[in-house]
Amino acid sequence: MVSHFTSHHSHQFIFITLTTIFILTSSSSAATETHPPRPFKKIYAFGDSFTDTGNTKSVTGPTGFGHVSNPPYGTTFFHHPTNRYSDGRLVIDFVAETLSLPYLPPYLKIRGNVSSSTFGVNFAVAGATATNHAFFVKNNLTLDITPQSIQTQLHWFNKYLQSQGCKKASASDCKEAFDDALFWFGEIGVNDYAYAVGSSIPDDTLRKLGITSFTAVLQAISKVEIFFRLIVANMLHRTAKSLLEKGAKYVVVQGLPLSGCLPLSMSLAPEDDRDDIGCVKSVNNQSYVHNAVLQAKLQELRKQFPNAVITYADYWNAYRTVMKSPSQYGFKELFSCCCGKGEPYNFDLFTSCGMANVSACANPSKYINWDGVHLTEAMYKVVSKMFLNGTFSHPPFSYLLDRKIKQG
């Protein structure tokens, strides 16, 4: 991978220092506060079903997983379906908990009542792509494809900004919406490759389109004035009349996970297409190359916006680390779904979790996979800790927090 990691002892030192800062900050106002001040006051989240907290439901989400509004989805933590594609919390939920913030409301639920979005908004959509939907329409790849893309989510964010009084591309108008905000981009891009399976579109074409479009969104967020222009696929915004200091300064971008370890991939690929950990080699290689290109693009953005902290969350290597030592993280089942039906992975795309005749396992915490494409709360919890407290983010999330605390 292109990622670079500091040593374990270095991270340990950073977190000891960070904890000390929190303690000193809170003790100075102990008479009036019972908790340390929040480093961020709000989170804006983007992505696909791995991050979606309710923008899609059974009637609007991908047909293959069209029962997300039914039990046993949500059974582990919320004890009822919340339209999250898991048995409980997602990575973004653990991020919110870590930052002492409420769980993010989905944009489509609160867009008529923006007052309920005090602590941020989740714009992620299940089935969303990094490439604009028009590309798939042009190539006759529209069967069961979610029409929303990362550009759709940026458009929603644009409308949200306007509802918050950010109607002009000036610091005074947009200061409140951007101050103390963390921008979290969950993984996005897996659907682009999945939708093109069996087509004549080369991987490198999708990779270029998806990453170019994705980094255009990041660049737009760093330049507030670009929010008030139409963002189209394949267009990287390289110039602006002025660089605005009040744009997003704290951004986390998740890479693609080990998509070849998902039961869906395992059930479709030939048995001789396997890597050293038993997953689909061709699909994992595809994600690996995508992530390498993405990281190079992020490095370009860091140079372009030196006042911002852009952290890459290494989903690929975090997932692989768990797969190589599952018992260390409490897992027993690496490939089988907790909720599903069929052989050999308890998975059948046409008999999916949430259907009346499909049941869930008794102990989801022992499983990595929930429904064949999405992960269990237990896996999301492990991965989130690896991003936030471990060595699987570059620069470390602790560095991002430290910068935020120092800059106020």
mmCIF file of C-alpha atoms in Angstrom:
data_model
loop_
_atom_site.group_PDB
_atom_site.id
_atom_site.type_symbol
_atom_site.label_atom_id
_atom_site.label_comp_id
_atom_site.label_asym_id
_atom_site.label_seq_id
_atom_site.Cartn_x
_atom_site.Cartn_y
_atom_site.Cartn_z
ATOM 1 C CA MET A 1 0.000 0.000 0.000
ATOM 2 C CA VAL A 2 0.957 3.623 -0.340
ATOM 3 C CA SER A 3 0.045 4.280 3.323
ATOM 4 C CA HIS A 4 2.795 5.176 5.780
ATOM 5 C CA PHE A 5 2.411 4.471 9.462
ATOM 6 C CA THR A 6 4.223 5.748 12.510
ATOM 7 C CA SER A 7 5.309 3.373 15.257
ATOM 8 C CA HIS A 8 3.122 2.026 18.025
ATOM 9 C CA HIS A 9 5.087 3.904 20.656
ATOM 10 C CA SER A 10 4.710 7.154 18.760
ATOM 11 C CA HIS A 11 0.930 6.759 18.672
ATOM 12 C CA GLN A 12 0.872 5.813 22.325
ATOM 13 C CA PHE A 13 2.766 8.999 23.164
ATOM 14 C CA ILE A 14 0.387 11.083 21.048
ATOM 15 C CA PHE A 15 -2.650 9.718 22.819
ATOM 16 C CA ILE A 16 -1.127 10.204 26.259
ATOM 17 C CA THR A 17 -0.420 13.809 25.288
ATOM 18 C CA LEU A 18 -3.909 14.224 23.837
ATOM 19 C CA THR A 19 -5.514 12.818 26.975
ATOM 20 C CA THR A 20 -3.470 15.197 29.097
ATOM 21 C CA ILE A 21 -4.683 18.121 27.004
ATOM 22 C CA PHE A 22 -8.290 17.057 27.521
ATOM 23 C CA ILE A 23 -7.785 16.684 31.286
ATOM 24 C CA LEU A 24 -6.083 20.052 31.653
ATOM 25 C CA THR A 25 -8.725 21.741 29.510
ATOM 26 C CA SER A 26 -11.612 20.277 31.448
ATOM 27 C CA SER A 27 -10.060 20.785 34.887
ATOM 28 C CA SER A 28 -9.667 24.498 34.255
ATOM 29 C CA SER A 29 -13.447 24.826 34.101
ATOM 30 C CA ALA A 30 -14.422 21.948 36.368
ATOM 31 C CA ALA A 31 -16.821 24.131 38.275
ATOM 32 C CA THR A 32 -19.025 24.644 35.222
ATOM 33 C CA GLU A 33 -18.393 21.531 33.074
ATOM 34 C CA THR A 34 -18.638 17.850 33.845
ATOM 35 C CA HIS A 35 -17.216 16.676 30.509
ATOM 36 C CA PRO A 36 -14.250 17.767 28.381
ATOM 37 C CA PRO A 37 -15.254 20.178 25.602
ATOM 38 C CA ARG A 38 -16.021 18.483 22.292
ATOM 39 C CA PRO A 39 -13.198 18.863 19.764
ATOM 40 C CA PHE A 40 -15.847 19.008 17.009
ATOM 41 C CA LYS A 41 -19.357 20.364 17.261
ATOM 42 C CA LYS A 42 -20.691 18.560 14.206
ATOM 43 C CA ILE A 43 -19.954 15.864 11.625
ATOM 44 C CA TYR A 44 -20.909 15.755 7.962
ATOM 45 C CA ALA A 45 -20.825 12.215 6.549
ATOM 46 C CA PHE A 46 -20.845 10.971 2.956
ATOM 47 C CA GLY A 47 -20.603 7.507 1.401
ATOM 48 C CA ASP A 48 -22.629 4.402 0.567
ATOM 49 C CA SER A 49 -24.435 1.689 2.555
ATOM 50 C CA PHE A 50 -21.458 1.200 4.882
ATOM 51 C CA THR A 51 -22.160 4.725 6.175
ATOM 52 C CA ASP A 52 -25.870 5.274 5.433
ATOM 53 C CA THR A 53 -27.847 5.768 8.653
ATOM 54 C CA GLY A 54 -31.257 5.881 7.009
ATOM 55 C CA ASN A 55 -31.321 7.780 3.725
ATOM 56 C CA THR A 56 -32.583 4.606 2.057
ATOM 57 C CA LYS A 57 -35.285 2.199 3.149
ATOM 58 C CA SER A 58 -36.544 -1.115 1.871
ATOM 59 C CA VAL A 59 -38.546 0.616 -0.860
ATOM 60 C CA THR A 60 -35.726 2.921 -1.992
ATOM 61 C CA GLY A 61 -32.514 0.958 -1.452
ATOM 62 C CA PRO A 62 -30.803 -1.610 -3.687
ATOM 63 C CA THR A 63 -33.166 -4.437 -4.638
ATOM 64 C CA GLY A 64 -30.649 -7.104 -3.623
ATOM 65 C CA PHE A 65 -30.891 -5.869 -0.032
ATOM 66 C CA GLY A 66 -34.411 -4.524 -0.168
ATOM 67 C CA HIS A 67 -35.467 -5.524 3.328
ATOM 68 C CA VAL A 68 -33.323 -3.229 5.460
ATOM 69 C CA SER A 69 -36.443 -1.847 7.161
ATOM 70 C CA ASN A 70 -37.287 -5.301 8.507
ATOM 71 C CA PRO A 71 -35.955 -7.266 11.489
ATOM 72 C CA PRO A 72 -33.381 -8.585 12.243
ATOM 73 C CA TYR A 73 -31.636 -5.450 10.924
ATOM 74 C CA GLY A 74 -30.741 -3.304 13.927
ATOM 75 C CA THR A 75 -31.261 -6.105 16.405
ATOM 76 C CA THR A 76 -27.964 -5.877 18.310
ATOM 77 C CA PHE A 77 -27.890 -2.293 19.536
ATOM 78 C CA PHE A 78 -31.026 -0.395 18.565
ATOM 79 C CA HIS A 79 -33.233 -3.503 18.969
ATOM 80 C CA HIS A 80 -35.264 -2.503 15.922
ATOM 81 C CA PRO A 81 -34.511 -1.671 12.266
ATOM 82 C CA THR A 82 -33.106 1.830 11.718
ATOM 83 C CA ASN A 83 -32.459 1.412 7.967
ATOM 84 C CA ARG A 84 -28.784 0.824 8.697
ATOM 85 C CA TYR A 85 -27.349 -2.072 6.694
ATOM 86 C CA SER A 86 -26.125 -3.976 9.740
ATOM 87 C CA ASP A 87 -27.299 -5.522 12.989
ATOM 88 C CA GLY A 88 -26.375 -2.331 14.830
ATOM 89 C CA ARG A 89 -23.990 0.593 14.707
ATOM 90 C CA LEU A 90 -21.731 1.548 11.798
ATOM 91 C CA VAL A 91 -18.261 3.081 11.768
ATOM 92 C CA ILE A 92 -19.772 6.575 11.589
ATOM 93 C CA ASP A 93 -21.812 5.838 14.723
ATOM 94 C CA PHE A 94 -18.671 4.915 16.646
ATOM 95 C CA VAL A 95 -17.008 8.067 15.336
ATOM 96 C CA ALA A 96 -19.885 10.120 16.740
ATOM 97 C CA GLU A 97 -19.645 8.317 20.085
ATOM 98 C CA THR A 98 -15.901 8.903 20.254
ATOM 99 C CA LEU A 99 -16.422 12.623 19.684
ATOM 100 C CA SER A 100 -19.266 12.744 22.263
ATOM 101 C CA LEU A 101 -21.807 13.644 19.595
ATOM 102 C CA PRO A 102 -25.277 12.222 18.884
ATOM 103 C CA TYR A 103 -25.758 9.759 16.029
ATOM 104 C CA LEU A 104 -26.080 11.618 12.737
ATOM 105 C CA PRO A 105 -29.599 11.984 11.323
ATOM 106 C CA PRO A 106 -30.020 11.046 7.640
ATOM 107 C CA TYR A 107 -30.468 14.084 5.412
ATOM 108 C CA LEU A 108 -33.653 12.837 3.730
ATOM 109 C CA LYS A 109 -35.302 12.501 7.125
ATOM 110 C CA ILE A 110 -34.490 15.961 8.441
ATOM 111 C CA ARG A 111 -34.320 18.135 5.316
ATOM 112 C CA GLY A 112 -37.694 19.662 6.202
ATOM 113 C CA ASN A 113 -36.582 20.287 9.772
ATOM 114 C CA VAL A 114 -32.960 21.426 9.735
ATOM 115 C CA SER A 115 -33.130 22.416 13.388
ATOM 116 C CA SER A 116 -32.767 18.709 14.209
ATOM 117 C CA SER A 117 -29.329 18.676 12.555
ATOM 118 C CA THR A 118 -27.524 20.680 15.241
ATOM 119 C CA PHE A 119 -24.666 18.196 15.467
ATOM 120 C CA GLY A 120 -24.331 17.362 11.795
ATOM 121 C CA VAL A 121 -25.965 15.411 8.970
ATOM 122 C CA ASN A 122 -25.399 12.109 7.196
ATOM 123 C CA PHE A 123 -25.682 12.318 3.402
ATOM 124 C CA ALA A 124 -24.535 8.735 2.635
ATOM 125 C CA VAL A 125 -26.805 6.627 0.424
ATOM 126 C CA ALA A 126 -26.867 2.855 0.044
ATOM 127 C CA GLY A 127 -25.812 1.850 -3.452
ATOM 128 C CA ALA A 128 -24.276 5.256 -4.197
ATOM 129 C CA THR A 129 -21.396 5.526 -6.637
ATOM 130 C CA ALA A 130 -18.378 7.780 -6.936
ATOM 131 C CA THR A 131 -19.004 8.082 -10.673
ATOM 132 C CA ASN A 132 -21.961 10.155 -11.832
ATOM 133 C CA HIS A 133 -25.099 8.151 -12.617
ATOM 134 C CA ALA A 134 -25.159 9.520 -16.172
ATOM 135 C CA PHE A 135 -22.052 7.456 -16.975
ATOM 136 C CA PHE A 136 -23.886 4.202 -16.228
ATOM 137 C CA VAL A 137 -26.943 5.327 -18.197
ATOM 138 C CA LYS A 138 -24.724 6.130 -21.174
ATOM 139 C CA ASN A 139 -23.222 2.632 -21.001
ATOM 140 C CA ASN A 140 -26.607 0.911 -20.586
ATOM 141 C CA LEU A 141 -25.814 -0.188 -17.032
ATOM 142 C CA THR A 142 -28.980 0.950 -15.288
ATOM 143 C CA LEU A 143 -30.393 -2.317 -13.931
ATOM 144 C CA ASP A 144 -30.949 -1.948 -10.184
ATOM 145 C CA ILE A 145 -28.507 0.937 -9.913
ATOM 146 C CA THR A 146 -29.008 3.567 -7.243
ATOM 147 C CA PRO A 147 -29.245 6.896 -9.087
ATOM 148 C CA GLN A 148 -27.519 8.860 -6.312
ATOM 149 C CA SER A 149 -23.777 9.462 -6.475
ATOM 150 C CA ILE A 150 -21.275 11.436 -4.419
ATOM 151 C CA GLN A 151 -22.300 14.445 -6.514
ATOM 152 C CA THR A 152 -25.900 13.977 -5.365
ATOM 153 C CA GLN A 153 -24.703 14.049 -1.784
ATOM 154 C CA LEU A 154 -22.716 17.211 -2.451
ATOM 155 C CA HIS A 155 -25.861 18.785 -3.952
ATOM 156 C CA TRP A 156 -27.771 17.872 -0.791
ATOM 157 C CA PHE A 157 -25.023 19.411 1.298
ATOM 158 C CA ASN A 158 -25.254 22.548 -0.833
ATOM 159 C CA LYS A 159 -28.983 22.756 -0.108
ATOM 160 C CA TYR A 160 -28.349 22.127 3.579
ATOM 161 C CA LEU A 161 -25.822 24.986 3.664
ATOM 162 C CA GLN A 162 -28.390 27.309 2.157
ATOM 163 C CA SER A 163 -30.907 26.280 4.798
ATOM 164 C CA GLN A 164 -28.322 27.253 7.404
ATOM 165 C CA GLY A 165 -27.993 30.758 5.994
ATOM 166 C CA CYS A 166 -24.890 30.013 3.940
ATOM 167 C CA LYS A 167 -26.160 31.642 0.768
ATOM 168 C CA LYS A 168 -23.046 33.418 -0.409
ATOM 169 C CA ALA A 169 -19.502 32.197 -0.864
ATOM 170 C CA SER A 170 -18.111 34.355 1.917
ATOM 171 C CA ALA A 171 -16.573 33.550 5.268
ATOM 172 C CA SER A 172 -19.186 35.444 7.258
ATOM 173 C CA ASP A 173 -22.111 33.618 5.664
ATOM 174 C CA CYS A 174 -20.646 30.124 5.938
ATOM 175 C CA LYS A 175 -18.569 30.388 9.100
ATOM 176 C CA GLU A 176 -21.197 28.837 11.364
ATOM 177 C CA ALA A 177 -21.741 25.830 9.085
ATOM 178 C CA PHE A 178 -18.038 25.024 8.757
ATOM 179 C CA ASP A 179 -16.569 25.939 12.125
ATOM 180 C CA ASP A 180 -15.650 22.950 14.280
ATOM 181 C CA ALA A 181 -16.914 20.441 11.688
ATOM 182 C CA LEU A 182 -15.413 17.063 10.821
ATOM 183 C CA PHE A 183 -16.035 15.811 7.281
ATOM 184 C CA TRP A 184 -16.133 12.019 7.161
ATOM 185 C CA PHE A 185 -16.138 10.198 3.831
ATOM 186 C CA GLY A 186 -17.052 6.571 4.279
ATOM 187 C CA GLU A 187 -15.905 4.130 1.646
ATOM 188 C CA ILE A 188 -17.380 4.738 -1.787
ATOM 189 C CA GLY A 189 -16.470 3.160 -5.104
ATOM 190 C CA VAL A 190 -17.244 -0.522 -4.536
ATOM 191 C CA ASN A 191 -20.618 -0.090 -6.238
ATOM 192 C CA ASP A 192 -18.987 1.449 -9.314
ATOM 193 C CA TYR A 193 -17.057 -1.776 -9.930
ATOM 194 C CA ALA A 194 -19.976 -4.010 -8.964
ATOM 195 C CA TYR A 195 -22.375 -2.311 -11.385
ATOM 196 C CA ALA A 196 -19.917 -2.777 -14.241
ATOM 197 C CA VAL A 197 -19.358 -6.520 -13.719
ATOM 198 C CA GLY A 198 -19.754 -8.286 -17.046
ATOM 199 C CA SER A 199 -19.518 -5.085 -19.062
ATOM 200 C CA SER A 200 -16.758 -4.018 -21.428
ATOM 201 C CA ILE A 201 -15.763 -1.048 -19.242
ATOM 202 C CA PRO A 202 -12.146 -1.469 -18.041
ATOM 203 C CA ASP A 203 -11.326 -1.175 -14.336
ATOM 204 C CA ASP A 204 -8.894 1.666 -14.963
ATOM 205 C CA THR A 205 -11.655 3.727 -16.601
ATOM 206 C CA LEU A 206 -13.893 3.354 -13.554
ATOM 207 C CA ARG A 207 -10.971 4.029 -11.256
ATOM 208 C CA LYS A 208 -10.096 7.279 -13.002
ATOM 209 C CA LEU A 209 -13.708 8.429 -13.189
ATOM 210 C CA GLY A 210 -14.561 7.500 -9.602
ATOM 211 C CA ILE A 211 -11.469 8.940 -7.940
ATOM 212 C CA THR A 212 -11.490 12.077 -10.077
ATOM 213 C CA SER A 213 -15.119 12.677 -9.189
ATOM 214 C CA PHE A 214 -14.511 11.889 -5.544
ATOM 215 C CA THR A 215 -11.531 14.207 -5.200
ATOM 216 C CA ALA A 216 -13.520 16.914 -6.967
ATOM 217 C CA VAL A 217 -16.002 16.749 -4.101
ATOM 218 C CA LEU A 218 -13.210 17.055 -1.555
ATOM 219 C CA GLN A 219 -11.814 20.027 -3.411
ATOM 220 C CA ALA A 220 -15.256 21.604 -3.581
ATOM 221 C CA ILE A 221 -15.639 21.261 0.169
ATOM 222 C CA SER A 222 -12.303 22.975 0.644
ATOM 223 C CA LYS A 223 -13.472 25.881 -1.506
ATOM 224 C CA VAL A 224 -16.873 27.071 -0.376
ATOM 225 C CA GLU A 225 -17.619 29.032 -3.526
ATOM 226 C CA ILE A 226 -17.543 25.850 -5.629
ATOM 227 C CA PHE A 227 -20.540 24.530 -3.689
ATOM 228 C CA PHE A 228 -22.589 27.027 -5.652
ATOM 229 C CA ARG A 229 -21.684 25.543 -9.006
ATOM 230 C CA LEU A 230 -22.827 22.280 -10.525
ATOM 231 C CA ILE A 231 -20.402 19.440 -9.823
ATOM 232 C CA VAL A 232 -20.203 16.944 -12.697
ATOM 233 C CA ALA A 233 -18.364 13.645 -13.027
ATOM 234 C CA ASN A 234 -14.812 13.602 -14.334
ATOM 235 C CA MET A 235 -14.214 17.233 -13.546
ATOM 236 C CA LEU A 236 -11.473 18.136 -11.080
ATOM 237 C CA HIS A 237 -11.764 21.704 -9.880
ATOM 238 C CA ARG A 238 -8.160 22.872 -10.105
ATOM 239 C CA THR A 239 -8.593 26.578 -9.842
ATOM 240 C CA ALA A 240 -10.617 29.086 -7.885
ATOM 241 C CA LYS A 241 -10.644 32.858 -7.756
ATOM 242 C CA SER A 242 -9.651 32.833 -4.131
ATOM 243 C CA LEU A 243 -8.861 30.280 -1.462
ATOM 244 C CA LEU A 244 -11.255 30.569 1.406
ATOM 245 C CA GLU A 245 -9.848 30.014 4.844
ATOM 246 C CA LYS A 246 -13.244 29.151 6.274
ATOM 247 C CA GLY A 247 -13.672 25.955 4.282
ATOM 248 C CA ALA A 248 -13.425 22.425 5.686
ATOM 249 C CA LYS A 249 -10.131 21.844 7.451
ATOM 250 C CA TYR A 250 -10.615 18.392 8.948
ATOM 251 C CA VAL A 251 -11.398 15.556 6.561
ATOM 252 C CA VAL A 252 -11.235 11.762 6.909
ATOM 253 C CA VAL A 253 -11.430 9.570 3.808
ATOM 254 C CA GLN A 254 -11.926 5.823 4.072
ATOM 255 C CA GLY A 255 -10.408 3.625 1.398
ATOM 256 C CA LEU A 256 -12.136 0.573 -0.042
ATOM 257 C CA PRO A 257 -12.254 -2.534 2.179
ATOM 258 C CA LEU A 258 -11.282 -6.079 1.260
ATOM 259 C CA SER A 259 -14.277 -6.431 -1.046
ATOM 260 C CA GLY A 260 -13.049 -9.849 -2.122
ATOM 261 C CA CYS A 261 -13.730 -11.227 1.368
ATOM 262 C CA LEU A 262 -17.460 -10.500 1.219
ATOM 263 C CA PRO A 263 -19.744 -13.527 0.735
ATOM 264 C CA LEU A 264 -21.187 -11.934 -2.409
ATOM 265 C CA SER A 265 -17.743 -11.894 -4.035
ATOM 266 C CA MET A 266 -16.862 -15.346 -2.708
ATOM 267 C CA SER A 267 -20.039 -16.891 -4.118
ATOM 268 C CA LEU A 268 -19.586 -15.389 -7.593
ATOM 269 C CA ALA A 269 -15.861 -15.884 -8.202
ATOM 270 C CA PRO A 270 -14.298 -19.179 -9.364
ATOM 271 C CA GLU A 271 -12.685 -21.228 -6.599
ATOM 272 C CA ASP A 272 -9.212 -20.854 -8.087
ATOM 273 C CA ASP A 273 -9.389 -17.054 -7.706
ATOM 274 C CA ARG A 274 -8.204 -16.849 -4.099
ATOM 275 C CA ASP A 275 -5.458 -14.992 -2.243
ATOM 276 C CA ASP A 276 -3.368 -15.969 0.781
ATOM 277 C CA ILE A 277 -6.207 -15.313 3.263
ATOM 278 C CA GLY A 278 -8.807 -17.224 1.237
ATOM 279 C CA CYS A 279 -10.586 -14.225 -0.306
ATOM 280 C CA VAL A 280 -11.176 -13.420 -3.982
ATOM 281 C CA LYS A 281 -7.774 -12.307 -5.222
ATOM 282 C CA SER A 282 -8.898 -10.362 -8.299
ATOM 283 C CA VAL A 283 -11.424 -8.274 -6.346
ATOM 284 C CA ASN A 284 -9.015 -7.519 -3.501
ATOM 285 C CA ASN A 285 -6.362 -6.500 -6.028
ATOM 286 C CA GLN A 286 -8.907 -4.213 -7.648
ATOM 287 C CA SER A 287 -9.558 -2.482 -4.311
ATOM 288 C CA TYR A 288 -5.830 -2.316 -3.576
ATOM 289 C CA VAL A 289 -5.033 -0.487 -6.811
ATOM 290 C CA HIS A 290 -8.013 1.835 -6.349
ATOM 291 C CA ASN A 291 -6.769 2.771 -2.880
ATOM 292 C CA ALA A 292 -3.241 3.405 -4.110
ATOM 293 C CA VAL A 293 -4.505 5.868 -6.708
ATOM 294 C CA LEU A 294 -6.851 7.479 -4.181
ATOM 295 C CA GLN A 295 -4.008 8.048 -1.721
ATOM 296 C CA ALA A 296 -1.911 9.715 -4.415
ATOM 297 C CA LYS A 297 -4.816 12.062 -5.153
ATOM 298 C CA LEU A 298 -5.228 12.859 -1.468
ATOM 299 C CA GLN A 299 -1.552 13.738 -1.264
ATOM 300 C CA GLU A 300 -2.065 16.214 -4.096
ATOM 301 C CA LEU A 301 -4.924 17.799 -2.159
ATOM 302 C CA ARG A 302 -2.761 18.062 0.967
ATOM 303 C CA LYS A 303 -0.231 20.072 -1.009
ATOM 304 C CA GLN A 304 -2.974 22.235 -2.468
ATOM 305 C CA PHE A 305 -4.602 22.850 0.928
ATOM 306 C CA PRO A 306 -1.762 22.873 3.476
ATOM 307 C CA ASN A 307 -4.000 24.364 6.186
ATOM 308 C CA ALA A 308 -6.314 21.369 6.078
ATOM 309 C CA VAL A 309 -5.790 17.945 7.675
ATOM 310 C CA ILE A 310 -6.806 15.175 5.264
ATOM 311 C CA THR A 311 -6.579 11.758 6.889
ATOM 312 C CA TYR A 312 -6.735 8.506 4.964
ATOM 313 C CA ALA A 313 -8.414 5.633 6.833
ATOM 314 C CA ASP A 314 -6.870 2.402 5.558
ATOM 315 C CA TYR A 315 -9.881 0.086 5.404
ATOM 316 C CA TRP A 316 -8.049 -2.460 3.228
ATOM 317 C CA ASN A 317 -5.220 -3.170 5.658
ATOM 318 C CA ALA A 318 -7.422 -2.869 8.746
ATOM 319 C CA TYR A 319 -9.776 -5.535 7.355
ATOM 320 C CA ARG A 320 -6.845 -7.717 6.298
ATOM 321 C CA THR A 321 -5.327 -7.512 9.783
ATOM 322 C CA VAL A 322 -8.561 -8.838 11.264
ATOM 323 C CA MET A 323 -8.764 -11.621 8.691
ATOM 324 C CA LYS A 324 -5.224 -12.787 9.492
ATOM 325 C CA SER A 325 -5.840 -12.944 13.274
ATOM 326 C CA PRO A 326 -9.613 -13.168 13.750
ATOM 327 C CA SER A 327 -9.568 -14.715 17.226
ATOM 328 C CA GLN A 328 -7.557 -11.751 18.501
ATOM 329 C CA TYR A 329 -10.593 -9.596 17.732
ATOM 330 C CA GLY A 330 -13.207 -12.072 18.937
ATOM 331 C CA PHE A 331 -14.315 -13.474 15.567
ATOM 332 C CA LYS A 332 -14.914 -17.115 14.681
ATOM 333 C CA GLU A 333 -16.754 -16.872 11.354
ATOM 334 C CA LEU A 334 -14.777 -15.173 8.579
ATOM 335 C CA PHE A 335 -16.899 -15.776 5.498
ATOM 336 C CA SER A 336 -20.356 -16.975 6.500
ATOM 337 C CA CYS A 337 -23.167 -14.441 6.920
ATOM 338 C CA CYS A 338 -24.834 -14.055 10.286
ATOM 339 C CA CYS A 339 -28.124 -13.254 8.559
ATOM 340 C CA GLY A 340 -28.849 -15.205 5.422
ATOM 341 C CA LYS A 341 -29.648 -18.512 3.824
ATOM 342 C CA GLY A 342 -27.830 -20.800 1.407
ATOM 343 C CA GLU A 343 -24.560 -22.623 0.891
ATOM 344 C CA PRO A 344 -21.679 -22.426 1.364
ATOM 345 C CA TYR A 345 -21.603 -18.975 2.972
ATOM 346 C CA ASN A 346 -25.155 -18.784 4.344
ATOM 347 C CA PHE A 347 -25.795 -16.393 1.472
ATOM 348 C CA ASP A 348 -28.160 -16.199 -1.476
ATOM 349 C CA LEU A 349 -28.685 -12.871 -3.233
ATOM 350 C CA PHE A 350 -32.314 -13.793 -3.941
ATOM 351 C CA THR A 351 -33.056 -14.900 -0.382
ATOM 352 C CA SER A 352 -31.610 -12.070 1.610
ATOM 353 C CA CYS A 353 -31.620 -10.902 5.198
ATOM 354 C CA GLY A 354 -34.896 -9.338 6.270
ATOM 355 C CA MET A 355 -37.109 -11.725 4.327
ATOM 356 C CA ALA A 356 -39.690 -13.652 6.292
ATOM 357 C CA ASN A 357 -37.978 -17.031 5.919
ATOM 358 C CA VAL A 358 -34.449 -15.793 6.732
ATOM 359 C CA SER A 359 -33.090 -15.795 10.269
ATOM 360 C CA ALA A 360 -30.002 -14.377 11.951
ATOM 361 C CA CYS A 361 -27.322 -16.151 13.970
ATOM 362 C CA ALA A 362 -27.544 -16.195 17.765
ATOM 363 C CA ASN A 363 -24.298 -14.281 18.324
ATOM 364 C CA PRO A 364 -23.489 -11.688 15.623
ATOM 365 C CA SER A 365 -20.390 -10.547 17.533
ATOM 366 C CA LYS A 366 -18.600 -13.715 16.399
ATOM 367 C CA TYR A 367 -19.244 -12.934 12.731
ATOM 368 C CA ILE A 368 -17.482 -10.470 10.439
ATOM 369 C CA ASN A 369 -20.226 -10.505 7.787
ATOM 370 C CA TRP A 370 -23.809 -9.588 8.464
ATOM 371 C CA ASP A 371 -25.833 -10.069 5.257
ATOM 372 C CA GLY A 372 -23.359 -10.927 2.512
ATOM 373 C CA VAL A 373 -22.220 -7.435 1.580
ATOM 374 C CA HIS A 374 -22.347 -5.496 4.840
ATOM 375 C CA LEU A 375 -20.531 -6.100 8.101
ATOM 376 C CA THR A 376 -21.656 -6.735 11.655
ATOM 377 C CA GLU A 377 -21.621 -4.073 14.337
ATOM 378 C CA ALA A 378 -18.783 -6.018 15.973
ATOM 379 C CA MET A 379 -16.620 -5.678 12.849
ATOM 380 C CA TYR A 380 -17.481 -2.005 12.407
ATOM 381 C CA LYS A 381 -16.519 -1.424 16.033
ATOM 382 C CA VAL A 382 -13.138 -3.111 15.588
ATOM 383 C CA VAL A 383 -12.428 -1.205 12.368
ATOM 384 C CA SER A 384 -13.454 2.133 13.871
ATOM 385 C CA LYS A 385 -11.031 1.609 16.759
ATOM 386 C CA MET A 386 -8.274 0.809 14.284
ATOM 387 C CA PHE A 387 -9.005 4.084 12.495
ATOM 388 C CA LEU A 388 -9.426 6.277 15.563
ATOM 389 C CA ASN A 389 -7.044 4.749 18.100
ATOM 390 C CA GLY A 390 -4.674 2.653 16.048
ATOM 391 C CA THR A 391 -2.172 2.809 13.247
ATOM 392 C CA PHE A 392 -4.543 2.464 10.296
ATOM 393 C CA SER A 393 -4.969 6.121 9.439
ATOM 394 C CA HIS A 394 -2.508 8.518 7.833
ATOM 395 C CA PRO A 395 -1.865 10.949 9.303
ATOM 396 C CA PRO A 396 -3.179 9.445 12.554
ATOM 397 C CA PHE A 397 -6.605 10.541 13.757
ATOM 398 C CA SER A 398 -4.870 11.567 16.973
ATOM 399 C CA TYR A 399 -2.853 14.062 14.925
ATOM 400 C CA LEU A 400 -6.048 15.470 13.422
ATOM 401 C CA LEU A 401 -7.552 15.873 16.903
ATOM 402 C CA ASP A 402 -4.378 17.420 18.229
ATOM 403 C CA ARG A 403 -4.376 19.986 15.414
ATOM 404 C CA LYS A 404 -8.029 20.788 16.087
ATOM 405 C CA ILE A 405 -7.467 21.255 19.823
ATOM 406 C CA LYS A 406 -4.440 23.468 19.294
ATOM 407 C CA GLN A 407 -6.184 25.620 16.709
ATOM 408 C CA GLY A 408 -9.419 25.796 18.679
#
